[in-house]
Amino acid sequence: MARKSLIQREKKRQKLEQKYHLIRRSSKEEIRKVKKEEIRKVSTLSNKWEIYGLSHKWEIYGKLQSLPRNSAPTRLRRRCFSTGRPRANYRDFGLSGHILREMVHACLLPGATRSSW
């Protein structure tokens, strides 16, 4: 069983990620738009090029960096539903490997069978 404080910390991260998800996504979309429109030709007569939007891009990056670090989706970790174990999790079931094995052996998961060869 995982420590309760670690499980609570993970729940806090999930709430933060949900809260700032739209802000983070819109900022990243703005950065992509600025990158596409970044370099333009100054005039058709000369071969000079000018970079537009660099300061705007830095403002967006600053906005992204001002968000809490724990709101980033990469900070989230999948945990076992029953024990809270952070490793060897199966996404389909939401359980860790040894709990999944025990449940299959006890015939608690419908449709899951033990392998035999």
Coordinates of C-alpha atoms in Angstrom, one line a residue:
M1 CA 0.0 0.0 0.0
A2 CA 1.4 3.4 -1.0
R3 CA 1.7 6.1 1.6
K4 CA -1.4 8.3 1.9
S5 CA 0.5 11.5 1.4
L6 CA 1.8 10.3 -2.0
I7 CA -1.7 9.4 -3.1
Q8 CA -3.0 12.8 -2.0
R9 CA -0.2 14.6 -3.8
E10 CA -1.1 12.8 -7.0
K11 CA -4.8 13.8 -6.6
K12 CA -3.7 17.4 -6.1
R13 CA -1.7 17.2 -9.3
Q14 CA -4.7 15.8 -11.2
K15 CA -6.9 18.7 -10.0
L16 CA -4.2 21.3 -11.0
E17 CA -3.8 19.6 -14.4
Q18 CA -7.6 19.8 -15.1
K19 CA -7.7 23.4 -13.9
Y20 CA -4.9 24.7 -16.2
H21 CA -5.5 22.3 -19.1
L22 CA -7.2 24.8 -21.4
I23 CA -4.8 27.7 -20.6
R24 CA -1.8 25.4 -21.4
R25 CA -3.4 24.1 -24.6
S26 CA -4.3 27.5 -25.9
S27 CA -0.8 28.9 -25.2
K28 CA 0.8 26.1 -27.1
E29 CA -1.5 26.6 -30.0
E30 CA -0.6 30.3 -30.0
I31 CA 3.1 29.4 -30.1
R32 CA 2.5 27.1 -33.1
K33 CA 0.7 30.0 -34.9
V34 CA 3.5 32.4 -34.2
K35 CA 6.1 29.9 -35.5
K36 CA 4.2 29.6 -38.8
E37 CA 3.9 33.4 -39.3
E38 CA 7.4 34.1 -37.9
I39 CA 9.5 34.9 -41.0
R40 CA 8.1 37.1 -43.7
K41 CA 9.6 39.0 -46.6
V42 CA 10.0 42.7 -45.9
S43 CA 9.2 43.8 -49.5
T44 CA 8.8 42.2 -52.9
L45 CA 11.5 44.4 -54.4
S46 CA 14.4 43.4 -52.1
N47 CA 15.5 40.0 -50.8
K48 CA 15.4 41.1 -47.1
W49 CA 13.6 39.0 -44.6
E50 CA 12.4 40.1 -41.2
I51 CA 11.4 38.1 -38.1
Y52 CA 8.0 39.0 -36.7
G53 CA 6.5 37.9 -33.5
L54 CA 9.6 37.0 -31.5
S55 CA 8.7 39.2 -28.6
H56 CA 5.1 37.9 -28.7
K57 CA 6.5 34.3 -28.6
W58 CA 8.6 35.1 -25.5
E59 CA 5.5 36.6 -23.8
I60 CA 3.6 33.3 -24.5
Y61 CA 6.5 31.3 -23.1
G62 CA 6.5 33.4 -20.0
K63 CA 2.8 32.8 -19.6
L64 CA 3.4 29.0 -19.9
Q65 CA 6.3 29.2 -17.4
S66 CA 4.2 31.1 -14.9
L67 CA 1.7 28.2 -14.6
P68 CA 2.3 25.8 -11.6
R69 CA 4.8 23.0 -12.4
N70 CA 2.5 20.4 -11.0
S71 CA -0.2 21.4 -13.5
A72 CA 1.9 19.8 -16.4
P73 CA 0.4 16.5 -17.6
T74 CA 3.9 14.9 -17.6
R75 CA 3.9 15.2 -13.8
L76 CA 1.0 12.8 -13.5
R77 CA 1.6 9.2 -12.7
R78 CA -0.8 6.3 -13.1
R79 CA -1.4 4.5 -9.8
C80 CA -3.1 1.2 -9.0
F81 CA -6.7 1.7 -8.2
S82 CA -6.7 -0.6 -5.2
T83 CA -3.2 -0.3 -3.7
G84 CA -1.9 3.0 -5.1
R85 CA 1.2 1.3 -6.4
P86 CA 2.9 3.6 -9.0
R87 CA 4.7 0.9 -11.1
A88 CA 3.7 -2.0 -13.3
N89 CA 0.2 -0.6 -14.1
Y90 CA -2.1 -1.9 -16.8
R91 CA -4.1 1.0 -18.4
D92 CA -7.0 -1.3 -19.4
F93 CA -7.7 -2.3 -15.9
G94 CA -6.2 0.4 -13.8
L95 CA -4.5 -2.2 -11.6
S96 CA -0.9 -3.1 -10.9
G97 CA 0.5 -6.4 -12.2
H98 CA 0.4 -8.5 -9.0
I99 CA -3.1 -7.3 -8.1
L100 CA -4.3 -8.1 -11.6
R101 CA -2.8 -11.6 -11.4
E102 CA -4.5 -12.2 -8.0
M103 CA -7.8 -11.1 -9.4
V104 CA -7.5 -13.3 -12.5
H105 CA -6.6 -16.3 -10.4
A106 CA -9.7 -15.6 -8.1
C107 CA -11.9 -15.3 -11.3
L108 CA -12.9 -11.7 -10.3
L109 CA -12.2 -10.3 -13.7
P110 CA -14.7 -11.4 -16.4
G111 CA -13.2 -12.4 -19.7
A112 CA -9.6 -12.6 -18.3
T113 CA -8.1 -16.0 -18.3
R114 CA -4.8 -17.4 -17.1
S115 CA -2.4 -18.3 -19.9
S116 CA -1.6 -22.0 -20.4
W117 CA 0.7 -23.5 -23.0

